[in-house]
mmCIF file of C-alpha atoms (C1' of nucleotides) in Angstrom:
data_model
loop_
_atom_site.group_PDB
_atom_site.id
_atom_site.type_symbol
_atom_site.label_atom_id
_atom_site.label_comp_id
_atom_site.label_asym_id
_atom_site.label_seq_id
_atom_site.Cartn_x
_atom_site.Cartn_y
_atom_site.Cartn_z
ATOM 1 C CA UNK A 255 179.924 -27.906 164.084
ATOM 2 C CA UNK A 256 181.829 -25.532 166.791
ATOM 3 C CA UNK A 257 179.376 -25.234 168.958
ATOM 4 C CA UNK A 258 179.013 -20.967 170.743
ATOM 5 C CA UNK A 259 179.412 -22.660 174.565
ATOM 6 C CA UNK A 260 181.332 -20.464 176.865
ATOM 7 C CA UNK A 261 183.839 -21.628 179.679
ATOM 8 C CA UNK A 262 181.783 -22.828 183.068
ATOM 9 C CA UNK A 263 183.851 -21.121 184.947
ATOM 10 C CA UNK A 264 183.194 -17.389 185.068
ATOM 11 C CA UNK A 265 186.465 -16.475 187.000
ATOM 12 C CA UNK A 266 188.324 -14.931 184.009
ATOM 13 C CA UNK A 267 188.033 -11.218 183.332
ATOM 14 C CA UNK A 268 186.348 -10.081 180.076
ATOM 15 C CA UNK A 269 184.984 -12.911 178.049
ATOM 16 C CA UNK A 270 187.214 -16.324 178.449
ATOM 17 C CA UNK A 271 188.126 -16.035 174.917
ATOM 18 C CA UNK A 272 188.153 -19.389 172.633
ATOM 19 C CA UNK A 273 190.643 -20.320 169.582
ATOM 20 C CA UNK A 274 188.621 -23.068 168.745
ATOM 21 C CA UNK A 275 189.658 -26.298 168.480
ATOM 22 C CA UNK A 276 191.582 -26.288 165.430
ATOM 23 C CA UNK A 277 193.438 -23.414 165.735
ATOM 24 C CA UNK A 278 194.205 -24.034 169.361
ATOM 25 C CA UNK A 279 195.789 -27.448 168.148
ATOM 26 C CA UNK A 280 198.082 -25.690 165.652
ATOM 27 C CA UNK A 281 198.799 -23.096 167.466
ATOM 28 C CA UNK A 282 199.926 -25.477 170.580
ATOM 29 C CA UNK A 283 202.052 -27.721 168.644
ATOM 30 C CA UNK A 284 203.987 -24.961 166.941
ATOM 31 C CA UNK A 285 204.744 -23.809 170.713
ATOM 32 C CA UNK A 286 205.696 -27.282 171.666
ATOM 33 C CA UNK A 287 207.881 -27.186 168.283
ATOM 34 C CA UNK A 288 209.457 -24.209 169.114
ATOM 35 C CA UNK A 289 210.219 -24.997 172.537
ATOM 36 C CA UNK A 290 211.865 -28.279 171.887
ATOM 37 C CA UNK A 291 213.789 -26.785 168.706
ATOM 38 C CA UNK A 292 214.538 -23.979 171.337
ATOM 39 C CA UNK A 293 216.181 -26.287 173.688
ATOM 40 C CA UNK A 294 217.792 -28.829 171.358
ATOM 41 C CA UNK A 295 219.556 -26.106 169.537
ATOM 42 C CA UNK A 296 220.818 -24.927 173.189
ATOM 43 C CA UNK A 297 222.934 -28.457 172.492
ATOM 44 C CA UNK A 298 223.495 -27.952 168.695
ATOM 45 C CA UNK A 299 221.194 -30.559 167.989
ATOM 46 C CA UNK A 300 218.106 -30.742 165.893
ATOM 47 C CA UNK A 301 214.891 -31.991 166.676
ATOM 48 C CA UNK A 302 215.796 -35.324 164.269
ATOM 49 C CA UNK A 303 218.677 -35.351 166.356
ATOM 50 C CA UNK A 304 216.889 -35.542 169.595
ATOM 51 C CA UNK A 305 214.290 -37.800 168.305
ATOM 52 C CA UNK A 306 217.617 -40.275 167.185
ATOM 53 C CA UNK A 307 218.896 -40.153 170.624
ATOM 54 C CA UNK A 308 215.507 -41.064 172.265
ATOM 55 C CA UNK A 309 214.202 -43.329 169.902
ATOM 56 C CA UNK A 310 217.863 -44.696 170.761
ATOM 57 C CA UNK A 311 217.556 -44.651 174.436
ATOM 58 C CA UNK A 312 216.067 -48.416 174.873
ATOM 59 C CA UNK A 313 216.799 -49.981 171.377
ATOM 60 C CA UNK A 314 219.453 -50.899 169.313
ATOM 61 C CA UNK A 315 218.191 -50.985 165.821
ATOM 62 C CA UNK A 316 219.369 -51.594 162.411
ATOM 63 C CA UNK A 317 219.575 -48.568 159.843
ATOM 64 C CA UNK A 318 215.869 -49.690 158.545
ATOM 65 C CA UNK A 319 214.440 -50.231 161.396
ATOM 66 C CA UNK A 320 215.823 -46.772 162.349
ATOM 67 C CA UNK A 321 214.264 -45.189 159.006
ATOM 68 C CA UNK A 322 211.084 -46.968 159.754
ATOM 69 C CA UNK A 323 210.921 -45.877 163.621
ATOM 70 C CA UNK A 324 211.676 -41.974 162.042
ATOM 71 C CA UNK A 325 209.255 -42.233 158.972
ATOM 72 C CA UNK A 326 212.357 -41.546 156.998
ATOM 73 C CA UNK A 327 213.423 -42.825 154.273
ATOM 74 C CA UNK A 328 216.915 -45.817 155.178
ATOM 75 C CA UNK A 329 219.480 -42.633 152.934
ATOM 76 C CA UNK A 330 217.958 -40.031 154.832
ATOM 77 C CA UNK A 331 219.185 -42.100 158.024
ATOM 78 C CA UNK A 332 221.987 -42.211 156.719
ATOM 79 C CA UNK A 333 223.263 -38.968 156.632
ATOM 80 C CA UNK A 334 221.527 -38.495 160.509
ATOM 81 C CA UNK A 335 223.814 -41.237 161.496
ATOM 82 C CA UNK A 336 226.664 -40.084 159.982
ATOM 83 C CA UNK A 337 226.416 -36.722 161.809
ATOM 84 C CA UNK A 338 225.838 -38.404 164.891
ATOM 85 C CA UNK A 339 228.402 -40.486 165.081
ATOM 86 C CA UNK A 340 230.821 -37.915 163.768
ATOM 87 C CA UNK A 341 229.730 -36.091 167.265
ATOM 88 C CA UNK A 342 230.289 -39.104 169.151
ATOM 89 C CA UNK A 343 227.000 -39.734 170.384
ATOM 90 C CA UNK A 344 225.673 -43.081 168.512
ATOM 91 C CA UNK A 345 227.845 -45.936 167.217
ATOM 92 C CA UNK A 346 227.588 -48.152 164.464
ATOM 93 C CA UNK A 347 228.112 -51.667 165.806
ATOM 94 C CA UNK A 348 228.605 -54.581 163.619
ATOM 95 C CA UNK A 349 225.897 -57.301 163.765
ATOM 96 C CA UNK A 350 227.816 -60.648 163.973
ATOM 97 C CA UNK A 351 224.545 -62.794 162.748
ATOM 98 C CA UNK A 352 223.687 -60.874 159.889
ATOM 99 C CA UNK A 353 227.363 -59.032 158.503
ATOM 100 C CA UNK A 354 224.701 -56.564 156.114
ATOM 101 C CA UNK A 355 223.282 -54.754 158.748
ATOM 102 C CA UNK A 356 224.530 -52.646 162.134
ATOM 103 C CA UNK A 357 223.382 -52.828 165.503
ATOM 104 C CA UNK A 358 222.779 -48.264 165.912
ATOM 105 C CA UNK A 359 223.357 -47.497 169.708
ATOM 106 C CA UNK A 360 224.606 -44.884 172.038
ATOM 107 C CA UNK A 361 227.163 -43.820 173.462
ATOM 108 C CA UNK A 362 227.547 -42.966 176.983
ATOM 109 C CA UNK A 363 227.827 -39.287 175.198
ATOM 110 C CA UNK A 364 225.138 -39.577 173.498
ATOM 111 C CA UNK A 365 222.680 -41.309 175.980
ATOM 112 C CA UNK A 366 223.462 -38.260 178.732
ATOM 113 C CA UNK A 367 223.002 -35.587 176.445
ATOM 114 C CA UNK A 368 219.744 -37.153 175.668
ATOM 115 C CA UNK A 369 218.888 -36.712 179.217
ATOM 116 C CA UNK A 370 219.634 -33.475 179.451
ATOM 117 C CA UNK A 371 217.576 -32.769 176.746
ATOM 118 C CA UNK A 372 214.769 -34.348 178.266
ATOM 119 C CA UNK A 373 214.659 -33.004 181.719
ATOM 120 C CA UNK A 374 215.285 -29.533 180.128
ATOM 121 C CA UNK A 375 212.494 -30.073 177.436
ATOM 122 C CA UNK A 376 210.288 -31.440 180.254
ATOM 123 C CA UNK A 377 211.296 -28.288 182.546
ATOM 124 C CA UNK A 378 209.797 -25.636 179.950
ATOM 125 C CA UNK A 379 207.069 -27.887 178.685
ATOM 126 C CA UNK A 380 205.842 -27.742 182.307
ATOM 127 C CA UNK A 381 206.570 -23.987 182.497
ATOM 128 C CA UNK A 382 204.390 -23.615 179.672
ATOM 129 C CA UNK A 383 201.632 -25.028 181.380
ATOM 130 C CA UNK A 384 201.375 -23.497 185.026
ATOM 131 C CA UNK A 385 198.986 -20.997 184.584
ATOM 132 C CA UNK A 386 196.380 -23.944 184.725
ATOM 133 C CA UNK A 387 195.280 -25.708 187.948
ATOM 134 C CA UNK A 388 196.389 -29.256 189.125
ATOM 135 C CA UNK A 389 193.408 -30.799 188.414
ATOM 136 C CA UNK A 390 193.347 -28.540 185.174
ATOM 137 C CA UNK A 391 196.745 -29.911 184.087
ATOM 138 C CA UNK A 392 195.692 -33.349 184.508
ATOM 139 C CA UNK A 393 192.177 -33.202 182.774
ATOM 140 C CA UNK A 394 194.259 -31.505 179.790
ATOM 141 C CA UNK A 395 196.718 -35.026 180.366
ATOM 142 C CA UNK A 396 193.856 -37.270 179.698
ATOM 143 C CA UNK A 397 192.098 -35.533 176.781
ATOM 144 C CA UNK A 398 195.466 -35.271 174.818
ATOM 145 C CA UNK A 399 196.301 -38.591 176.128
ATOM 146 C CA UNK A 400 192.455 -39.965 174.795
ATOM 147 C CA UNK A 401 193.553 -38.548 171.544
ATOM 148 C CA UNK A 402 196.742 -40.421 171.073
ATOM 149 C CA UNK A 403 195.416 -43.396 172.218
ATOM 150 C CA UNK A 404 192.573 -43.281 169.331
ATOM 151 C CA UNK A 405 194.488 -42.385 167.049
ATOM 152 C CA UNK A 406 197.384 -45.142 168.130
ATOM 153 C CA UNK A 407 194.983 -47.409 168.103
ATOM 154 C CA UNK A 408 193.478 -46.751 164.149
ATOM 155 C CA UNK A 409 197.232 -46.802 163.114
ATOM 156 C CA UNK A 410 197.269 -50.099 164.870
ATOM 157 C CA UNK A 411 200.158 -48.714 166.705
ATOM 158 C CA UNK A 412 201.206 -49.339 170.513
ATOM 159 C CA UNK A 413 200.860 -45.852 171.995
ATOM 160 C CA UNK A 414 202.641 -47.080 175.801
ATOM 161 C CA UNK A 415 205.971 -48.802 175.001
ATOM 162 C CA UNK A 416 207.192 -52.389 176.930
ATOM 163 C CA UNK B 169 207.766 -31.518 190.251
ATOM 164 C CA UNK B 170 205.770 -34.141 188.636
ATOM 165 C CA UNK B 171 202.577 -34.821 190.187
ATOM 166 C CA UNK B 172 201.817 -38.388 190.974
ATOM 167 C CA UNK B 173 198.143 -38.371 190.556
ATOM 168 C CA UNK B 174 195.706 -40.722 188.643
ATOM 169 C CA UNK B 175 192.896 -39.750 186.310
ATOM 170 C CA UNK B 176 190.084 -39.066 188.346
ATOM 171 C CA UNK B 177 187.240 -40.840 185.689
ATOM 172 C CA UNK B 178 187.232 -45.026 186.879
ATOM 173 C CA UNK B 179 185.117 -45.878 183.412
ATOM 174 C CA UNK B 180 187.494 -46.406 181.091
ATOM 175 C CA UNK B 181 188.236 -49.807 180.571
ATOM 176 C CA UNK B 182 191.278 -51.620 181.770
ATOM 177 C CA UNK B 183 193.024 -49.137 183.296
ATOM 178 C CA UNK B 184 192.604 -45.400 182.154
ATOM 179 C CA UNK B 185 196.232 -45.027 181.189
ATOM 180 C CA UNK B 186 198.152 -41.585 181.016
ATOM 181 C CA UNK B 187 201.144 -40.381 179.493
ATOM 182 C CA UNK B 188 201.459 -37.494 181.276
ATOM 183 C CA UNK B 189 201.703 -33.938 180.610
ATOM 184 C CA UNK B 190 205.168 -33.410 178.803
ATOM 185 C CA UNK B 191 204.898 -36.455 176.722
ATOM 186 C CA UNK B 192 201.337 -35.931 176.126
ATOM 187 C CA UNK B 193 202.220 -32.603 174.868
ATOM 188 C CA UNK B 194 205.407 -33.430 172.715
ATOM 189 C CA UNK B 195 203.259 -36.175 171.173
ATOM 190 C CA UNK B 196 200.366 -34.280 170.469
ATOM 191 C CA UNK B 197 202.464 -32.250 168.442
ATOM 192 C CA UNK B 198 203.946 -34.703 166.536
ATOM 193 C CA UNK B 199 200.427 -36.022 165.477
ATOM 194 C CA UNK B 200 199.670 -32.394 164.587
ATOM 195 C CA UNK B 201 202.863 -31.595 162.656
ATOM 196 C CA UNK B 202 202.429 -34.558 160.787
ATOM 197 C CA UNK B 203 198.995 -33.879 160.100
ATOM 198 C CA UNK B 204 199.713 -30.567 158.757
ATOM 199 C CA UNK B 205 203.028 -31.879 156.663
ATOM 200 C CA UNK B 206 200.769 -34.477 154.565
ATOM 201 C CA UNK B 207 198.025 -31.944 153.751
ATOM 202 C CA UNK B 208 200.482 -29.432 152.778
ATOM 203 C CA UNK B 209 202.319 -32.061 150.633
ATOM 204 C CA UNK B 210 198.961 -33.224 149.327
ATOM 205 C CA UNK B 211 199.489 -29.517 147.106
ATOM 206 C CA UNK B 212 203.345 -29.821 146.710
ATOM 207 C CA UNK B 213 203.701 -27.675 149.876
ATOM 208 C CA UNK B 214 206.112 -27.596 152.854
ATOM 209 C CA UNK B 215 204.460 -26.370 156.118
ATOM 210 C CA UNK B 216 206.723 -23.114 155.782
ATOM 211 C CA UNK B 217 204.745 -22.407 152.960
ATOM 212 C CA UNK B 218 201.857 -22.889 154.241
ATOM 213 C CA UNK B 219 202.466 -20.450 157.065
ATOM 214 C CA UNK B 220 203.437 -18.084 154.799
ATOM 215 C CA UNK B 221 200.219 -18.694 152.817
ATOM 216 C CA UNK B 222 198.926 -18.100 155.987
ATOM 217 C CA UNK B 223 200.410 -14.734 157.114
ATOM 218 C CA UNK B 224 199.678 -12.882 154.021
ATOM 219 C CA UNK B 225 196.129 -14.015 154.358
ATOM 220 C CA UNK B 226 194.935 -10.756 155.872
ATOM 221 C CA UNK B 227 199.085 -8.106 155.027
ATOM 222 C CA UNK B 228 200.813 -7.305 152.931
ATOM 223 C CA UNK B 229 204.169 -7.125 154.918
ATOM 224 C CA UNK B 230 207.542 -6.091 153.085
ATOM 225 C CA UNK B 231 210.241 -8.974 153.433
ATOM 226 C CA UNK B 232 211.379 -7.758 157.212
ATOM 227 C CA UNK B 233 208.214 -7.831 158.357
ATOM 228 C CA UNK B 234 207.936 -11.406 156.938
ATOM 229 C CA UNK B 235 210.762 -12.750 158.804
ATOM 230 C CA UNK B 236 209.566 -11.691 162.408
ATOM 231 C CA UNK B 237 206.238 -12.732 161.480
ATOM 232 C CA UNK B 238 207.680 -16.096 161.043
ATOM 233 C CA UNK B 239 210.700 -16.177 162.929
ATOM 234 C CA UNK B 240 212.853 -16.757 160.148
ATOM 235 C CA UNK B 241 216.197 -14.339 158.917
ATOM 236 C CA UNK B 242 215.110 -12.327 156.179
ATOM 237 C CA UNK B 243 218.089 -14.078 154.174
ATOM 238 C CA UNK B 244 215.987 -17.129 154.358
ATOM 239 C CA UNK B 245 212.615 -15.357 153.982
ATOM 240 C CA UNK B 246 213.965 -14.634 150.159
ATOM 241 C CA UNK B 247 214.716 -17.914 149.171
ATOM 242 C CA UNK B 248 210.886 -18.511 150.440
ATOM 243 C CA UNK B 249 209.076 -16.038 148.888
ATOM 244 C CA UNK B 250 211.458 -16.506 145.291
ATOM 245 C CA UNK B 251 210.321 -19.910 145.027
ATOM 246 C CA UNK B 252 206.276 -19.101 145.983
ATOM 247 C CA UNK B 253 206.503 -16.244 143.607
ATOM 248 C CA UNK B 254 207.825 -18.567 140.816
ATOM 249 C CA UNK B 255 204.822 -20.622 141.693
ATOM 250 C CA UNK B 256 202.588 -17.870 141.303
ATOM 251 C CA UNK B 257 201.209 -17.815 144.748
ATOM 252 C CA UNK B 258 202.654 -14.423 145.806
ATOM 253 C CA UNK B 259 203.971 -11.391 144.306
ATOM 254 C CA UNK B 260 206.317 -9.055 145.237
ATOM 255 C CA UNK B 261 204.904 -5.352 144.703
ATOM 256 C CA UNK B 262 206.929 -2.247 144.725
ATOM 257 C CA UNK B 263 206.406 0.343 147.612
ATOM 258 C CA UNK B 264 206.094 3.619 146.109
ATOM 259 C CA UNK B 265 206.471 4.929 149.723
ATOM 260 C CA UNK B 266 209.764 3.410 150.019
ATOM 261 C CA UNK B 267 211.718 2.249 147.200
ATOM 262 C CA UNK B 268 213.746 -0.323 148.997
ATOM 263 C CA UNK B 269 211.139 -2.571 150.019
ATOM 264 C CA UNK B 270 208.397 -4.286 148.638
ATOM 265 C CA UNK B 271 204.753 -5.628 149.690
ATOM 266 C CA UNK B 272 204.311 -9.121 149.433
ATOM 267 C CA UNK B 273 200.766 -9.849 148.832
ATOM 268 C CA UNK B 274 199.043 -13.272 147.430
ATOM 269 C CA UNK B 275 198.016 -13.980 144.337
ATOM 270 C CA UNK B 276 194.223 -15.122 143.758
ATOM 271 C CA UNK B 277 195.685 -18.626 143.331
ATOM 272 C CA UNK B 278 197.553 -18.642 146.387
ATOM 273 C CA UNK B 279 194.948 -16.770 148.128
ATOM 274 C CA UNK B 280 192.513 -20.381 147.376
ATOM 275 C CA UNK B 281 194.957 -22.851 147.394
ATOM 276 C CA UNK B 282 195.867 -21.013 150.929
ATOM 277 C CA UNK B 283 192.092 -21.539 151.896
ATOM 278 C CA UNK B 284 191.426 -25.474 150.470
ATOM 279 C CA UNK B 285 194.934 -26.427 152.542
ATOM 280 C CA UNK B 286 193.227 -24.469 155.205
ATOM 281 C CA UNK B 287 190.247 -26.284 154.887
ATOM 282 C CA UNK B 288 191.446 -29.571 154.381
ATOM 283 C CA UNK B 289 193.586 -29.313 157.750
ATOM 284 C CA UNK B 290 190.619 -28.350 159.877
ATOM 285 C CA UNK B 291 188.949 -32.026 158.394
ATOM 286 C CA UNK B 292 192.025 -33.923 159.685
ATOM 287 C CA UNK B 293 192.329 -32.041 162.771
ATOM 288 C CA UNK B 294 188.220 -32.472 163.759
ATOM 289 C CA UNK B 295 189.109 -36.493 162.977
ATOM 290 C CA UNK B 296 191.478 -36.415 165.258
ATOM 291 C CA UNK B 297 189.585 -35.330 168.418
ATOM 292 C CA UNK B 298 186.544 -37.677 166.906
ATOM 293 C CA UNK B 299 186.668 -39.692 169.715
ATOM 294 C CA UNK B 300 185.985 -37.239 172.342
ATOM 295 C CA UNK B 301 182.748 -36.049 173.094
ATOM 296 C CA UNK B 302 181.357 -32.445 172.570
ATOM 297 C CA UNK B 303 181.967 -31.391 176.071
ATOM 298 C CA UNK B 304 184.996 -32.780 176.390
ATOM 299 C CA UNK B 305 186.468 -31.561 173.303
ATOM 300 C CA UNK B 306 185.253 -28.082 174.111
ATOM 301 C CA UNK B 307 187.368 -28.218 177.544
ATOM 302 C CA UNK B 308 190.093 -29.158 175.540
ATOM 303 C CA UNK B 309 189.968 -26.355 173.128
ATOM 304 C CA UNK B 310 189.267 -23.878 176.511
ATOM 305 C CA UNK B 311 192.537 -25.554 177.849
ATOM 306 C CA UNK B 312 194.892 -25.317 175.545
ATOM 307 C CA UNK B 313 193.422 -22.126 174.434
ATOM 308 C CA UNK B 314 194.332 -20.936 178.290
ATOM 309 C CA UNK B 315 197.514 -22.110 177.854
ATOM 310 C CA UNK B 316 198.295 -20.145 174.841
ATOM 311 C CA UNK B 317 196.979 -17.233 176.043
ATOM 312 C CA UNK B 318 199.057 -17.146 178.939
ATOM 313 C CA UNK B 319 202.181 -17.563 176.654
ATOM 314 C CA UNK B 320 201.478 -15.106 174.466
ATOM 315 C CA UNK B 321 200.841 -12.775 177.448
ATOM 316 C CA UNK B 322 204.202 -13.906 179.145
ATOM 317 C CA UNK B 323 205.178 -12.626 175.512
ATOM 318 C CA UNK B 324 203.467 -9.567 175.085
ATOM 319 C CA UNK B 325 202.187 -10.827 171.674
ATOM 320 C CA UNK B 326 198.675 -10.608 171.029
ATOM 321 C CA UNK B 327 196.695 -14.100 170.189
ATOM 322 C CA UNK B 328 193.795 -12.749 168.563
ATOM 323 C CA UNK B 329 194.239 -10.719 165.944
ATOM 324 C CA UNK B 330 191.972 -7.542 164.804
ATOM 325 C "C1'" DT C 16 224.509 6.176 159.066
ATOM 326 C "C1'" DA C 17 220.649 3.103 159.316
ATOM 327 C "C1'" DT C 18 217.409 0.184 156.981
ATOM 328 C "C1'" DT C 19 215.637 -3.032 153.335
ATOM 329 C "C1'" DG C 20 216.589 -6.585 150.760
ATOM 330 C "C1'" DT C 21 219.713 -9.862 148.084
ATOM 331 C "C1'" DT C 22 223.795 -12.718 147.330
ATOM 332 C "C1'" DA C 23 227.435 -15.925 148.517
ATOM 333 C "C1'" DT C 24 228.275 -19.663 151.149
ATOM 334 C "C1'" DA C 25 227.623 -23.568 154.034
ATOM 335 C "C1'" DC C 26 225.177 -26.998 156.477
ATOM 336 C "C1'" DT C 27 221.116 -30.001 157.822
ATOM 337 C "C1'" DC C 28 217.430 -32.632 156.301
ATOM 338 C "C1'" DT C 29 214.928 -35.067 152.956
ATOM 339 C "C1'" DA C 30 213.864 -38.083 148.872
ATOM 340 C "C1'" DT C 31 214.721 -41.002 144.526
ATOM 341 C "C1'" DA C 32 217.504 -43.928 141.942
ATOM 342 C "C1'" DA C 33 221.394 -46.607 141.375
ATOM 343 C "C1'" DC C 34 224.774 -49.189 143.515
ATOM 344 C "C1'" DT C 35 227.503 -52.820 146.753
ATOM 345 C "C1'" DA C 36 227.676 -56.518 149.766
ATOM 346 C "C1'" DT C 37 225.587 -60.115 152.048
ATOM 347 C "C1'" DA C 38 221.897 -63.502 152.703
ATOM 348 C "C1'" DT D 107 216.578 -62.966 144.146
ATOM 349 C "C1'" DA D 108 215.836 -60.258 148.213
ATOM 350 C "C1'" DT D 109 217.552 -57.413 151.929
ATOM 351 C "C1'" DA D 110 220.689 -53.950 154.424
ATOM 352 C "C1'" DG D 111 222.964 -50.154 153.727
ATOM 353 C "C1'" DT D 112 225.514 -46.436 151.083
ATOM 354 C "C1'" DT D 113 226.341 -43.157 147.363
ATOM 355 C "C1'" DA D 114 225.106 -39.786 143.882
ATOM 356 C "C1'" DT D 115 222.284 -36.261 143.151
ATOM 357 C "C1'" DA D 116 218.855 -32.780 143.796
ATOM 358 C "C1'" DG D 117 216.262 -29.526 146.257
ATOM 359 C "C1'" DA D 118 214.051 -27.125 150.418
ATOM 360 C "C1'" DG D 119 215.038 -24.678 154.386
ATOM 361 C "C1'" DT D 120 217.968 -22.329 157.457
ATOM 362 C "C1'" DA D 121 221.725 -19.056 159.127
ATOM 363 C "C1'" DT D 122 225.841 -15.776 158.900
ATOM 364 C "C1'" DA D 123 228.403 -12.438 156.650
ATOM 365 C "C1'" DA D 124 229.070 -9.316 153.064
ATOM 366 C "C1'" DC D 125 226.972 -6.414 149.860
ATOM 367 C "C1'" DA D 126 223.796 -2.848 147.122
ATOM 368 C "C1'" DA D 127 220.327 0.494 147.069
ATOM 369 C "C1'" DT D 128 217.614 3.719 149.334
ATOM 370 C "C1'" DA D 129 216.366 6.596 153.279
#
DNA sequence: TATTGTTATACTCTATAACTATA
DNA sequence: TATAGTTATAGAGTATAACAATA
């Protein structure tokens, strides 16, 4: 039930307006979407594309294991690899113990234009955010971040990698 | 530059863990996305549909009008709207005003199936933030909601319509 | 001429089903 | 037989460029 509370802090002009919390999750993530489409396509890349190249960063997976780490389906990695490697930034390696299957990993390519990605992504995700407060910033941090983790942890899921 | 604080509540647990901000964000709206993707496929719909569902909820735009409401070229607003219209969800009405363009408009059936995907997303989205308590997810909602406003400021775009 | 919309074309992304090669 | 991966095929979604009709 949305409950009719208003902000507690009655610094903000007219009335501290209030999507709810429904809209204001939909309408944040197609910002976030936008952004990072924004910036990937600065690189011609997709956002698949990025995802590849950071899911990439520190593992060297096998084409299911790829598909699985994507939520694709192993032909629809196919393809993504194909393009990728035709771009030089991933390599398929041959897996000496098991001559079925590839060892997927980056090249040196690949694994900087990742980075840049990142730090630009990063950059304008930040941007997006500094009309809030420090402490603001960080209390938004931990609610999104007490989100994932439930959620992580009813997929049964490790949220924080290593 | 990145902050190095902590979360400031000590009672959670082992060790109140955060991703921080950017990654909190990106996978935040992931979660979302994907949320959103399985409803919509749920009714043999693609979250571009949807949107469009969306948009037409309360106009009746002419194809143009359509693209910048969705950020899309009107070339690929066409294939869009061809295959909604062959699944009776919208129409494409003649302007008598201006015989070049049309009104799109929804049909009754898209107008519901519109709502019950509508509906059905605001179910998955409240589970998502079950784990937060009332408080808390209302300073979410205010947080996010800030950020958003500010962007669409920064964008001269108005967030709430009417 | 300018605007509205479609068509032709091309590419990415995705899935399903059938296939090959290896285990 | 089972598993890893590709191929064949199909379709959605997207853009650019060229076009038709109307203003």
């Amino acid at each position: 039930m949305p409950s009719g509370e208003r902000a507690s802090v009655p610094d903000r002009g007219p009335a501290t307006p209030d999507l709810g919390l429904v809209d204001a999750l939909a309408q944040l993530s197609f910002l976030i979407q936008e952004t990072l489409t924004r910036v990937a396509a600065g690189h011609d890349l997709s956002v698949v594309q990025v995802r590849l190249l950071g899911v990439l960063r520190d593992r060297h997976p096998g084409m299911n294991d790829l598909a699985r780490l994507l939520g694709l389906d192993k032909s629809s990695v196919t393809g993504l690899v194909d393009r990728a490697e035709r771009r030089g930034l991933v390599r398929r390696n041959v897996n000496a113990r098991d001559r079925r299957s590839y060892e997927v990993t980056l090249t040196p390519v690949g694994r900087s234009l990742g980075r840049r990605v990142a730090r630009e992504f990063d950059r304008e995700a930040r941007r997006l955010a500094r009309g809030l407060e420090p402490r603001e910033r960080e209390r938004l941090s931990s609610l999104i971040t007490r989100v994932l983790v439930d959620e992580a942890a009813a997929r049964n899921v490790e949220l924080f990698p290593k």
